[in-house]
Short mmCIF file of N, CA and C and ligand atoms in Angstrom, two decimals:
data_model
loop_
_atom_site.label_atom_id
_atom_site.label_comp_id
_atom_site.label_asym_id
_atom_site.label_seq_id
_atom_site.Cartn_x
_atom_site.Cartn_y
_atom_site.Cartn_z
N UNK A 1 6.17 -6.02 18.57
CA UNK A 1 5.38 -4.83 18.26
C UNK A 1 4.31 -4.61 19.30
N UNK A 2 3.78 -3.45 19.68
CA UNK A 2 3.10 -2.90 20.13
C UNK A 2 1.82 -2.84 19.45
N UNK A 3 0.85 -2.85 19.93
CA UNK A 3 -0.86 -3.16 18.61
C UNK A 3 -1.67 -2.19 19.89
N UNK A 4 -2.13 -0.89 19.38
CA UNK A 4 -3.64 -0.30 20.23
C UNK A 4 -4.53 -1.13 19.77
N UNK A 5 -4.79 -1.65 19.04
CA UNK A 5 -6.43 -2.37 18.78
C UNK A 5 -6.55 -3.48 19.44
N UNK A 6 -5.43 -4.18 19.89
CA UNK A 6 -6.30 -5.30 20.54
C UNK A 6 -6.64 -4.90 21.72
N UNK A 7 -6.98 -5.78 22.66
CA UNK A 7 -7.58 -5.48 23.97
C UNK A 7 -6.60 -5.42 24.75
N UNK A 8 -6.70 -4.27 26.04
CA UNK A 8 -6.00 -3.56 26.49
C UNK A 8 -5.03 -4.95 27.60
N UNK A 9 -3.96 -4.39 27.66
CA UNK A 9 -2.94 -4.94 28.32
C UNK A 9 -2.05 -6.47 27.09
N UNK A 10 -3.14 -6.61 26.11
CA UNK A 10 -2.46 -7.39 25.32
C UNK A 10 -1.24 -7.16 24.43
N UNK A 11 -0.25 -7.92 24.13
CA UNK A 11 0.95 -7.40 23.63
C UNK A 11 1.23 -8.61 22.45
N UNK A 12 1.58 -7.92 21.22
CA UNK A 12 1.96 -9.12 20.29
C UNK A 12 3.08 -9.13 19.90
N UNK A 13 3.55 -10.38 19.87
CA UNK A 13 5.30 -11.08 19.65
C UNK A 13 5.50 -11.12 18.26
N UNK A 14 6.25 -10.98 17.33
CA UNK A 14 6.90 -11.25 16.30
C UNK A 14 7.61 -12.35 16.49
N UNK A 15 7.63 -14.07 16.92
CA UNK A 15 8.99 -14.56 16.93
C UNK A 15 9.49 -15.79 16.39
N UNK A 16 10.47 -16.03 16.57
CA UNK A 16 10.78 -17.87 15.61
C UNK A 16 9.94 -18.64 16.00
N UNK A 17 9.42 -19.90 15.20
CA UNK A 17 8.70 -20.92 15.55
C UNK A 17 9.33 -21.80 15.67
N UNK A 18 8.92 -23.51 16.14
CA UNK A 18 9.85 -24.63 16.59
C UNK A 18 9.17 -25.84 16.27
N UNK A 19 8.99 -26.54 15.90
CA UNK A 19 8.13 -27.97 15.39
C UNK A 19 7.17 -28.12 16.98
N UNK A 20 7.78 -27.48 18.30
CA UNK A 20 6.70 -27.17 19.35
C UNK A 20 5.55 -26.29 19.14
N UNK A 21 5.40 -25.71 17.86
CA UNK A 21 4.22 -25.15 17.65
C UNK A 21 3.54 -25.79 16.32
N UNK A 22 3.60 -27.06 16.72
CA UNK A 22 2.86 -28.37 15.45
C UNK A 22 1.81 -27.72 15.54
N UNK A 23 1.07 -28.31 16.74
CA UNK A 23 -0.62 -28.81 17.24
C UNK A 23 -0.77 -26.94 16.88
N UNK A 24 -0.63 -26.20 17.19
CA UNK A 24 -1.01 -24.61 17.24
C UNK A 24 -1.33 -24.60 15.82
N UNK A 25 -0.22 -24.44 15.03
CA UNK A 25 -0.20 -24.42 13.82
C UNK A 25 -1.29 -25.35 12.66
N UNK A 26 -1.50 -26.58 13.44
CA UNK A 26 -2.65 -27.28 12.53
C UNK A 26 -3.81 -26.22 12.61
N UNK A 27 -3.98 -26.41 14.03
CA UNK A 27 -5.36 -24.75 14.04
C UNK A 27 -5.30 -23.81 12.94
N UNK A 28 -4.18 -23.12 13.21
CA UNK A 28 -4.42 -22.14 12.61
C UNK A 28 -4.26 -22.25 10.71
N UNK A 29 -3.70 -23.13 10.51
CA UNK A 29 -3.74 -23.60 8.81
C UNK A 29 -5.12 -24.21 8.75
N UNK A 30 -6.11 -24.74 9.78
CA UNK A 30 -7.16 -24.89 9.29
C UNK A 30 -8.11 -24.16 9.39
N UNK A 31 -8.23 -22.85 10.01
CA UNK A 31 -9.02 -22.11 10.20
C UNK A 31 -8.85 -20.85 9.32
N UNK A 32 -7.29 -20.73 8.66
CA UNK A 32 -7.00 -19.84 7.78
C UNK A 32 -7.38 -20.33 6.36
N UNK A 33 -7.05 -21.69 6.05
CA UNK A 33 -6.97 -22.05 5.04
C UNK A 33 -8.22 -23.27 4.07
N UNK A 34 -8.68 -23.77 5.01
CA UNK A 34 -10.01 -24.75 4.94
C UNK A 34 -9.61 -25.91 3.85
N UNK A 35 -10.12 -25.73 2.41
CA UNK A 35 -9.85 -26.52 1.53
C UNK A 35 -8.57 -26.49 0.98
N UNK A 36 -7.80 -25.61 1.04
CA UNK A 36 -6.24 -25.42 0.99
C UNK A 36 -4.81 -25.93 1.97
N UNK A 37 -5.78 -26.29 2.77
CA UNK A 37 -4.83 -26.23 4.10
C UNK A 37 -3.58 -27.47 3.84
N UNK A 38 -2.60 -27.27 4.56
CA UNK A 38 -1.41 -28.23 4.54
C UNK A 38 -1.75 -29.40 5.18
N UNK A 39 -1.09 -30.82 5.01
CA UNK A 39 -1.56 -31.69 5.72
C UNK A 39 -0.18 -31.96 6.86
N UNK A 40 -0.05 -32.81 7.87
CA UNK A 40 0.75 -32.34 8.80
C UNK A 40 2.24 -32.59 8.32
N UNK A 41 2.56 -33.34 7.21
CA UNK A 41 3.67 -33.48 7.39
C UNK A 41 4.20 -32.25 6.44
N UNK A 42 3.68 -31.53 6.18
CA UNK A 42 4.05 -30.17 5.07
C UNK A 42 4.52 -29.19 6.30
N UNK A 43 3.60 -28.91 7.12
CA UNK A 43 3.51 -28.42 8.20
C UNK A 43 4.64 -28.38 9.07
N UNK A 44 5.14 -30.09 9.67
CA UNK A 44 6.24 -30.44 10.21
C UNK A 44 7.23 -29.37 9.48
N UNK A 45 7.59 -29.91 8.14
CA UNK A 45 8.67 -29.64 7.54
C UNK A 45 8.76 -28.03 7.42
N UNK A 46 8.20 -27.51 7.32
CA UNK A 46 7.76 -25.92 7.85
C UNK A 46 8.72 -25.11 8.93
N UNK A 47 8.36 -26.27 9.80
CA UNK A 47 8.75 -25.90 11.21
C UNK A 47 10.51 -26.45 11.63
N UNK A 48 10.93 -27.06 10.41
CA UNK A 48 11.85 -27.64 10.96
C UNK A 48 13.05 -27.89 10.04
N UNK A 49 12.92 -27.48 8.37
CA UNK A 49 13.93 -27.97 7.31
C UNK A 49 14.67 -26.50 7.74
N UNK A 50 15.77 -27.01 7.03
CA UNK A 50 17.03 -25.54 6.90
C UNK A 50 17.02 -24.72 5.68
N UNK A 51 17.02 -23.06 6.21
CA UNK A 51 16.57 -22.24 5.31
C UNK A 51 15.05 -22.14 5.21
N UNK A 52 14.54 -22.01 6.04
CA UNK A 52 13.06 -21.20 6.14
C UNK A 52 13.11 -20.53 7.39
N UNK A 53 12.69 -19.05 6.96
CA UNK A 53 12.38 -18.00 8.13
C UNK A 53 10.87 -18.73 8.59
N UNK A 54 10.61 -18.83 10.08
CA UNK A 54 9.65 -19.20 10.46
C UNK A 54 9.07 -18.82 11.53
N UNK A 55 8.19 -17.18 11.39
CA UNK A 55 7.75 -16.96 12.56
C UNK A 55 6.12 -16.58 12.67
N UNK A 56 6.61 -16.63 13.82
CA UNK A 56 4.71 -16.90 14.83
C UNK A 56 4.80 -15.63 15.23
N UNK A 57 3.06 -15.06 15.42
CA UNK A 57 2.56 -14.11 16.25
C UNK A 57 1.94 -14.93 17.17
N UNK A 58 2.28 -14.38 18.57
CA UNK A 58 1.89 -14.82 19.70
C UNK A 58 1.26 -13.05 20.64
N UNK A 59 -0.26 -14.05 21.11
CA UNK A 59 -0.84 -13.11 22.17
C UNK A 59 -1.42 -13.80 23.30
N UNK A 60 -1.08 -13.39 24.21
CA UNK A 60 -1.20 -13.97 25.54
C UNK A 60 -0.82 -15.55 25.55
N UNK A 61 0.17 -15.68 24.90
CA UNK A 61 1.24 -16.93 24.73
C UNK A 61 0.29 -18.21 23.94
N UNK A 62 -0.85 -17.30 22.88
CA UNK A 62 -1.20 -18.17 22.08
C UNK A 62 -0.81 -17.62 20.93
N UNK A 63 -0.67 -19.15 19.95
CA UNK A 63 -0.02 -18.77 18.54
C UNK A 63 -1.16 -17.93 17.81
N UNK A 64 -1.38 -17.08 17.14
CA UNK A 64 -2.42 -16.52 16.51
C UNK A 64 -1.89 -16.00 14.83
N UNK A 65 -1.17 -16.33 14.63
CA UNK A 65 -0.21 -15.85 13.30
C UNK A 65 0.68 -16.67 12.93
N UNK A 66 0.86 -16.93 12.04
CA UNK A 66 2.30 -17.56 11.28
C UNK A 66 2.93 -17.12 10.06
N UNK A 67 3.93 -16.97 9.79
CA UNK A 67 4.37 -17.21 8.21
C UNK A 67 5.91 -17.99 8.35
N UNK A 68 6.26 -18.39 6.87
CA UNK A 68 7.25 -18.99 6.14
C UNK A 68 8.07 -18.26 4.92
N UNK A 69 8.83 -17.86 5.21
CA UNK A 69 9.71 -17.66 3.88
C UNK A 69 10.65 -19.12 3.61
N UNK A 70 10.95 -19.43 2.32
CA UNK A 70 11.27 -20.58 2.34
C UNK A 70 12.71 -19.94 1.27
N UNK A 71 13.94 -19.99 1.60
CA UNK A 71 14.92 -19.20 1.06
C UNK A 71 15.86 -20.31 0.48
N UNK A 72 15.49 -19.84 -1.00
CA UNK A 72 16.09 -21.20 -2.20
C UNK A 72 17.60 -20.38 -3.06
N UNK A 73 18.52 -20.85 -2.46
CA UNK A 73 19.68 -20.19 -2.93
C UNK A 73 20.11 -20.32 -3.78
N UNK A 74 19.79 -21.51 -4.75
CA UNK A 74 20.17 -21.94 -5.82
C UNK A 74 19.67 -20.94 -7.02
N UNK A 75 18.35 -20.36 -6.63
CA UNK A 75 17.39 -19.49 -7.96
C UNK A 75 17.52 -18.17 -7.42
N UNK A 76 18.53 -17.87 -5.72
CA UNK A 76 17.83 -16.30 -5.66
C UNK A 76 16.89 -16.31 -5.06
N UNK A 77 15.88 -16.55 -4.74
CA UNK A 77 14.45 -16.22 -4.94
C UNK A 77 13.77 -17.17 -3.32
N UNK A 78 13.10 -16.01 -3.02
CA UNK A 78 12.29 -16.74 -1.53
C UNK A 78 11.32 -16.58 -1.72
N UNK A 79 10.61 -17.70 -1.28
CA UNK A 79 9.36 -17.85 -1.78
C UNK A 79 8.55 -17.97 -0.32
N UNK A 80 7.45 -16.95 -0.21
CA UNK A 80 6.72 -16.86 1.24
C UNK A 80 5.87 -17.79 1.05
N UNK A 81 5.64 -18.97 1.23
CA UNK A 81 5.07 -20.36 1.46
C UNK A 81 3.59 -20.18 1.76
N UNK A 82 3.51 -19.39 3.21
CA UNK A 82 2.45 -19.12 3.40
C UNK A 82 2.16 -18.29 4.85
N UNK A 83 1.25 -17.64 5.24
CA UNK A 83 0.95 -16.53 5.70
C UNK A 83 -0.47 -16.52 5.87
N UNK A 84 -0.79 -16.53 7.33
CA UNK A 84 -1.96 -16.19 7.74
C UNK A 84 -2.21 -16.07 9.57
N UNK A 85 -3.34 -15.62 9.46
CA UNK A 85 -3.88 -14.89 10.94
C UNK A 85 -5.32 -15.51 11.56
N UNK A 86 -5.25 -15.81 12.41
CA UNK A 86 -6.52 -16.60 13.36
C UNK A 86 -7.97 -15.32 12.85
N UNK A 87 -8.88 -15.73 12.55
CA UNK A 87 -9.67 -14.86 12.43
C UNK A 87 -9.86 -13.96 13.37
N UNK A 88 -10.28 -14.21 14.13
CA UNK A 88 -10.52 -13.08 15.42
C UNK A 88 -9.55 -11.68 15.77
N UNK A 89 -8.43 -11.96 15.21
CA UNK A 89 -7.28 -10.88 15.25
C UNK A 89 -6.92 -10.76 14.30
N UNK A 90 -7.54 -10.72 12.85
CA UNK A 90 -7.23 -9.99 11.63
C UNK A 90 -7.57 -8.67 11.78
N UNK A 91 -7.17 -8.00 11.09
CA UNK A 91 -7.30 -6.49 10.66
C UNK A 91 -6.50 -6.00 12.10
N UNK A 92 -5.26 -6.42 12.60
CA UNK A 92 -4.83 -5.89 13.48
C UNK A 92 -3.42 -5.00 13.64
N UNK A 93 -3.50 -5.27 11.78
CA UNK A 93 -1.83 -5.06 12.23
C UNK A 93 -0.75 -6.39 11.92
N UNK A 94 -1.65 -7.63 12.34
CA UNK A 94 -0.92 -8.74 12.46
C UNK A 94 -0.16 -9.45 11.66
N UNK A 95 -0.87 -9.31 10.28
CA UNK A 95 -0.31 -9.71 9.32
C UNK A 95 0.62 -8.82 8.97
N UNK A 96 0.59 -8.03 8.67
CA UNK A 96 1.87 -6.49 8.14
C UNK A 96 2.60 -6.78 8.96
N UNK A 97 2.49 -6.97 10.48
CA UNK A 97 4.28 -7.10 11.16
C UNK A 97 4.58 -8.43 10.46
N UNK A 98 3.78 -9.93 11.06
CA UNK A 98 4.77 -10.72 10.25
C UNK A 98 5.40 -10.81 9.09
N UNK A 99 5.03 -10.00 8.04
CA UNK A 99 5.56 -9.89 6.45
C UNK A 99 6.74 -8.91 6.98
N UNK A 100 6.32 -7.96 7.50
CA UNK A 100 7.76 -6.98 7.56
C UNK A 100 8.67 -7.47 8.27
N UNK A 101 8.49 -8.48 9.38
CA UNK A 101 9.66 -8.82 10.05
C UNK A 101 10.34 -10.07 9.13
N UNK A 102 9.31 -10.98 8.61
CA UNK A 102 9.69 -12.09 7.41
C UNK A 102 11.27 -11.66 6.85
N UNK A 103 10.48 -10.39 6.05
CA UNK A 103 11.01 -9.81 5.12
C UNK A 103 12.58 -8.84 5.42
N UNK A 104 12.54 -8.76 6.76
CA UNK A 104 13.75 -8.14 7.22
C UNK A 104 14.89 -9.58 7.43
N UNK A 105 14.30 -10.98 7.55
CA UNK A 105 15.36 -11.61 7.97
C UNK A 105 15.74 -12.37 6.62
N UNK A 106 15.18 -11.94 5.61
CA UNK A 106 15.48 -12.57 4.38
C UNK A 106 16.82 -11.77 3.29
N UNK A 107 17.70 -12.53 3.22
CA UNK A 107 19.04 -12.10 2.80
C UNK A 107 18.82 -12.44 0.84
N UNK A 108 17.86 -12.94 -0.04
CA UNK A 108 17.94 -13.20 -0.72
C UNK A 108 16.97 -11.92 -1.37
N UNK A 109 17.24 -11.77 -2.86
CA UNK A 109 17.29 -10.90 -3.19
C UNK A 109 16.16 -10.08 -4.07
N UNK A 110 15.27 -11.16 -3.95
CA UNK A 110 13.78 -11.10 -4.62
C UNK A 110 12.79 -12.43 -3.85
N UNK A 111 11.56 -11.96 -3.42
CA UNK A 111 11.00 -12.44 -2.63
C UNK A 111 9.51 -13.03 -3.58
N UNK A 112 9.39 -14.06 -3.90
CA UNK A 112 7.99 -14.28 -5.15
C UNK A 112 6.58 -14.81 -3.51
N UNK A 113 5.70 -15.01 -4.17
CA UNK A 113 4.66 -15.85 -3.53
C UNK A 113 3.01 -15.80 -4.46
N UNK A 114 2.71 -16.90 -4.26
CA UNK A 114 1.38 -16.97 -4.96
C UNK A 114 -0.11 -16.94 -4.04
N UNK A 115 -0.92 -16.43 -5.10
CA UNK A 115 -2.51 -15.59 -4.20
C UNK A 115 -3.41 -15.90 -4.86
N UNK A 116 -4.67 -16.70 -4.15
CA UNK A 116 -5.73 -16.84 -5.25
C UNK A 116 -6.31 -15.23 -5.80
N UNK A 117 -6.65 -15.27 -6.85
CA UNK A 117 -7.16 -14.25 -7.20
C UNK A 117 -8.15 -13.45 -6.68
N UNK A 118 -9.17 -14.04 -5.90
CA UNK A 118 -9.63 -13.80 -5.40
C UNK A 118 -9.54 -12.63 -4.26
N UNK A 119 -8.22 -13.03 -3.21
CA UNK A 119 -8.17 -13.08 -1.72
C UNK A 119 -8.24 -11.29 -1.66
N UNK A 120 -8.73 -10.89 -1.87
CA UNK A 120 -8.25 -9.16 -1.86
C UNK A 120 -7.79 -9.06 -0.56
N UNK A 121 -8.08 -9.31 0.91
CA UNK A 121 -7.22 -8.74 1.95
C UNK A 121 -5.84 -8.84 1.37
N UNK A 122 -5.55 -10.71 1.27
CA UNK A 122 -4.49 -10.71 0.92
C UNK A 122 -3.15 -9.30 -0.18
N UNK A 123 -4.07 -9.60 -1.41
CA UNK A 123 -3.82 -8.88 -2.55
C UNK A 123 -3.64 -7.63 -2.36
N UNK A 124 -4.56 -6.74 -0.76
CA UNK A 124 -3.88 -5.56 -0.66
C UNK A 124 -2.79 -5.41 0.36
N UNK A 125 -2.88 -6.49 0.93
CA UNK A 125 -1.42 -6.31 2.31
C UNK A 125 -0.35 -6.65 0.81
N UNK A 126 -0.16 -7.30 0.04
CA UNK A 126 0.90 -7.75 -0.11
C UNK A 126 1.06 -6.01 -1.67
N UNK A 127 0.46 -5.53 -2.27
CA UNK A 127 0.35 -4.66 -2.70
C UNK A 127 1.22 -3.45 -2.18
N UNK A 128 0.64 -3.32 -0.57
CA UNK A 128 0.83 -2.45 0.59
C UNK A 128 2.44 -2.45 0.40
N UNK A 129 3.12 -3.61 -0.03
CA UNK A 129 4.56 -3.49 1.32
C UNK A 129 5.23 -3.47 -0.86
N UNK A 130 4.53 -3.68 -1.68
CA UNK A 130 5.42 -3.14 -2.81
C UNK A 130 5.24 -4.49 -3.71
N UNK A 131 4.64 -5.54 -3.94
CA UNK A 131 4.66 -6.94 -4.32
C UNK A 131 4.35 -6.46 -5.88
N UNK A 132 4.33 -6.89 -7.23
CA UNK A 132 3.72 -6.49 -8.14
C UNK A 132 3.91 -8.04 -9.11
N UNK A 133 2.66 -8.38 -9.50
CA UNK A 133 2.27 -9.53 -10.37
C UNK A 133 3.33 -9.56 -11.74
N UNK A 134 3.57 -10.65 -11.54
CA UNK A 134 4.28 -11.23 -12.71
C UNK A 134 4.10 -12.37 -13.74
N UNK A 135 3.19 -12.76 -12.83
CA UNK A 135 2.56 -14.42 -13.92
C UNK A 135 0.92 -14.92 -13.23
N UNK A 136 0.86 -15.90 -13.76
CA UNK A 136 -0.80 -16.28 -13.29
C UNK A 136 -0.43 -17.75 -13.65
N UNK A 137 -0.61 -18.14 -13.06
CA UNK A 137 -0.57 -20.20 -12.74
C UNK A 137 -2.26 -20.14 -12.63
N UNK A 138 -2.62 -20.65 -13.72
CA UNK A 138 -3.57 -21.41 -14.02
C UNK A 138 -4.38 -22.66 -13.67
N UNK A 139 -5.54 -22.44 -12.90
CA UNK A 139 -6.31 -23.45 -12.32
C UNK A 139 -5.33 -23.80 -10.79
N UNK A 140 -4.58 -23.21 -10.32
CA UNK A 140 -3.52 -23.79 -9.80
C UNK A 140 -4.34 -24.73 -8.15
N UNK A 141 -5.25 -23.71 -7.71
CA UNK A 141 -5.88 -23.88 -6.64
C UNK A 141 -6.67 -25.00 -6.51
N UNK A 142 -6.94 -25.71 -5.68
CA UNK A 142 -8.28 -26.57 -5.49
C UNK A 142 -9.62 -26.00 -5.82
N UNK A 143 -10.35 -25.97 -6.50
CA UNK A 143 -11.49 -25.53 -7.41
C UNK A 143 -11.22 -24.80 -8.56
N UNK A 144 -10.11 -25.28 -8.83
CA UNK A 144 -9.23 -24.81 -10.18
C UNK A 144 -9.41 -23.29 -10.22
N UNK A 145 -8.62 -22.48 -8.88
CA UNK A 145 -9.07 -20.61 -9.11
C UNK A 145 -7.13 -20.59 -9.48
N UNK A 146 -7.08 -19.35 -10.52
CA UNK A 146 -5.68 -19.08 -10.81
C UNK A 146 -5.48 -18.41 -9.67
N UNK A 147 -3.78 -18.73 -9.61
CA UNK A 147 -2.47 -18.17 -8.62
C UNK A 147 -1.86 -17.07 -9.59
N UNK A 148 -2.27 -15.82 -8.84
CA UNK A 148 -1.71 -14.78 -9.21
C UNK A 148 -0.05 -15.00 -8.57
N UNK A 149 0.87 -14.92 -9.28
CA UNK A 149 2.36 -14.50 -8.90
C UNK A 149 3.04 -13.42 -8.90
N UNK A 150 3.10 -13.23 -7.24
CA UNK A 150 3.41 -11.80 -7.05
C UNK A 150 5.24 -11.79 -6.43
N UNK A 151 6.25 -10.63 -7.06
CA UNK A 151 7.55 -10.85 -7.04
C UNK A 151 7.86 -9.41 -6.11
N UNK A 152 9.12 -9.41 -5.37
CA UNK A 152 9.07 -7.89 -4.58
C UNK A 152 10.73 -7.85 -4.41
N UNK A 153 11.29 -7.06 -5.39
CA UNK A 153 12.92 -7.41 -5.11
C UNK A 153 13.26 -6.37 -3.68
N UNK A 154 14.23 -6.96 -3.22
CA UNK A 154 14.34 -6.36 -1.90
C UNK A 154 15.61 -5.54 -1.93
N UNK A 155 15.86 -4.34 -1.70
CA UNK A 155 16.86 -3.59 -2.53
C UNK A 155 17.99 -3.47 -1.21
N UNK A 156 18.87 -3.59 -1.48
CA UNK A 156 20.27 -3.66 -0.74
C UNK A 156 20.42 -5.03 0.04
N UNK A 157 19.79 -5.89 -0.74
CA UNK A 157 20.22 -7.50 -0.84
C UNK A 157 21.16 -7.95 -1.94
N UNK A 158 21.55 -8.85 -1.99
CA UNK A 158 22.23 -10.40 -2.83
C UNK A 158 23.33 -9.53 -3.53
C1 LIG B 1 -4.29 -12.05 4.58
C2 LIG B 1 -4.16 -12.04 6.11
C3 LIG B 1 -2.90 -12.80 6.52
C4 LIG B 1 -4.05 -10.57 6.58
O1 LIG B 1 -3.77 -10.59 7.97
P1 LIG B 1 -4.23 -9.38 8.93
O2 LIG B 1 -3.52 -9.54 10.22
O3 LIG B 1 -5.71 -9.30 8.97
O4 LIG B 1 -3.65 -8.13 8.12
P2 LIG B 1 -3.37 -6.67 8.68
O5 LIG B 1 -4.31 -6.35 9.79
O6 LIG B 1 -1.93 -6.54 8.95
O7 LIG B 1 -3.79 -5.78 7.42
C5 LIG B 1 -2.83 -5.07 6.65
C6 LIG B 1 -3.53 -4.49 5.43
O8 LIG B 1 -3.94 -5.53 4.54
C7 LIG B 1 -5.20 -5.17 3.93
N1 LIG B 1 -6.27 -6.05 4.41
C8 LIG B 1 -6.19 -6.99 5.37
N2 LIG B 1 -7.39 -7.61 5.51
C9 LIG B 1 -8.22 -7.04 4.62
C10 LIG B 1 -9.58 -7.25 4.27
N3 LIG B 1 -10.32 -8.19 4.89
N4 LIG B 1 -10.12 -6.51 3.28
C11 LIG B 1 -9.40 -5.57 2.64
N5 LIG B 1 -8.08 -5.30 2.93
C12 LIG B 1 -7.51 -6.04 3.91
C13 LIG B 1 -5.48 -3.75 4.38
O9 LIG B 1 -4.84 -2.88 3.46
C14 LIG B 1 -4.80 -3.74 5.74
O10 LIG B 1 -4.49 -2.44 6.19
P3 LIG B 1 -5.59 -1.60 7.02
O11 LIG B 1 -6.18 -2.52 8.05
O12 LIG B 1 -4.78 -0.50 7.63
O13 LIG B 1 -6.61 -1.14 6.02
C15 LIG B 1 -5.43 -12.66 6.77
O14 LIG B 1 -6.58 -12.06 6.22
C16 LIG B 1 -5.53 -14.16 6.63
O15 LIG B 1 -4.97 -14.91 7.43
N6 LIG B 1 -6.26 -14.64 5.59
C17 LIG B 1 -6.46 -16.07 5.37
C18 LIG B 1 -5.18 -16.72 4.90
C19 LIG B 1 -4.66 -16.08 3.64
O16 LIG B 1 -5.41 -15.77 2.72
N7 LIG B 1 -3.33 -15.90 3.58
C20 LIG B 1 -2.65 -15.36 2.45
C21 LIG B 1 -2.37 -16.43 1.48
S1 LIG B 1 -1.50 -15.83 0.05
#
C-alpha cells in the first residue's frame, strides 16, 4: 500500500513474516502490549507453526506492524491472535491494511478475536471493517479487565 501521511518518499509493505523477524517482533509486542505482551516462545511459535497468516508492516525495511490470524480448521473459525503498530506510526492507515490484507488471505469462514474493553482505537478499527460482539470473557486480562469477543463472518468463504 501506498500511505500520504507518512513522511515523504516512505512506502509501506503489507508482507509475510519469518521467525527472522523474532528480535523485531519482541519490540514491537513490547511496546504495543506492556503488561500483556507475549513471552518469546509464544512469539517464536507465531512466526513459525502451520496455519497462521503472518504478516508484518515494514517502512524503510523496519518492522513497524504485525498481525496473526491463527486458522483452526477443526471449529471453522480464525482467530486474529494479535495485532498491533509501533507507536509512532499509528493512526496511519497501518493497522486497517494489515487486518484487510489478514483478512483477504483467510479461507475460513468466520474470523473471532478478543479486546480489552477498554482499547477503543482498537474497538473502532475492528468495528470499521464489520466485527460485532458476541460474548465477554470475564476478568480475562491481567488486571482482571473483561475480553470483549468480537466475530466477523467472511462472506463467500467455507
Ligand atoms: C489498534 C492499533 C493496531 C491500530 O493501529 P493503527 O495503525 O493506528 O490503525 P489505523 O491508523 O489503521 O486506524 C484505523 C481506524 O481505527 C480507529 N482508530 C485507530 N486508532 C485510534 C485511536 N487512537 N482512537 C480512536 N480511533 C482509533 C479509527 O477509526 C481509525 O480510522 P481513522 O484514522 O481514519 O479515524 C494500534 O492502536 C495498536 O497497535 N494498539 C496497541 C495494540 C493493540 O491494542 N492491539 C489490538 C489488540 S486487540
Amino acid at each position: 500500500m501506498d500511505n500520504g501521511d507518512l513522511t515523504p518518499g516512505s512506502h509501506v509493505e503489507i508482507i509475510p513474516a519469518t521467525w527472522r523477524d523474532l528480535t523485531a517482533l519482541q519490540r514491537l509486542e513490547k511496546a504495543c502490549f506492556t503488561e500483556d505482551s507475549w513471552p518469546i516462545w509464544d512469539l517464536l511459535g507465531v512466526l513459525s507453526l502451520p496455519n497462521v497468516v503472518r504478516l508484518k508492516a515494514v517502512v524503510d525495511k523496519q518492522l513497524v506492524g504485525f498481525i496473526a490470524g491463527d486458522e483452526r480448521n477443526s471449529s471453522n473459525l480464525t482467530w486474529i491472535v494479535t495485532l498491533g503498530v509501533l507507536p509512532p506510526y499509528r493512526r496511519m492507515g497501518i493497522g486497517r491494511a494489515l487486518l484487510a490484507e489478514c483478512e483477504s488471505r483467510i479461507s475460513l469462514p468466520a474470523i473471532r478475536l478478543t479486546v480489552r474493553r477498554s482499547n477503543e482505537a482498537a474497538l473502532r478499527l475492528y468495528q470499521e471493517f464489520g466485527y460485532q460482539q458476541i460474548g465477554v470473557w470475564a476478568n480475562y486480562y491481567i488486571g482482571k479487565e473483561d475480553a470483549l469477543v468480537l466475530e466477523k463472518k467472511q462472506a463467500g468463504t467455507g
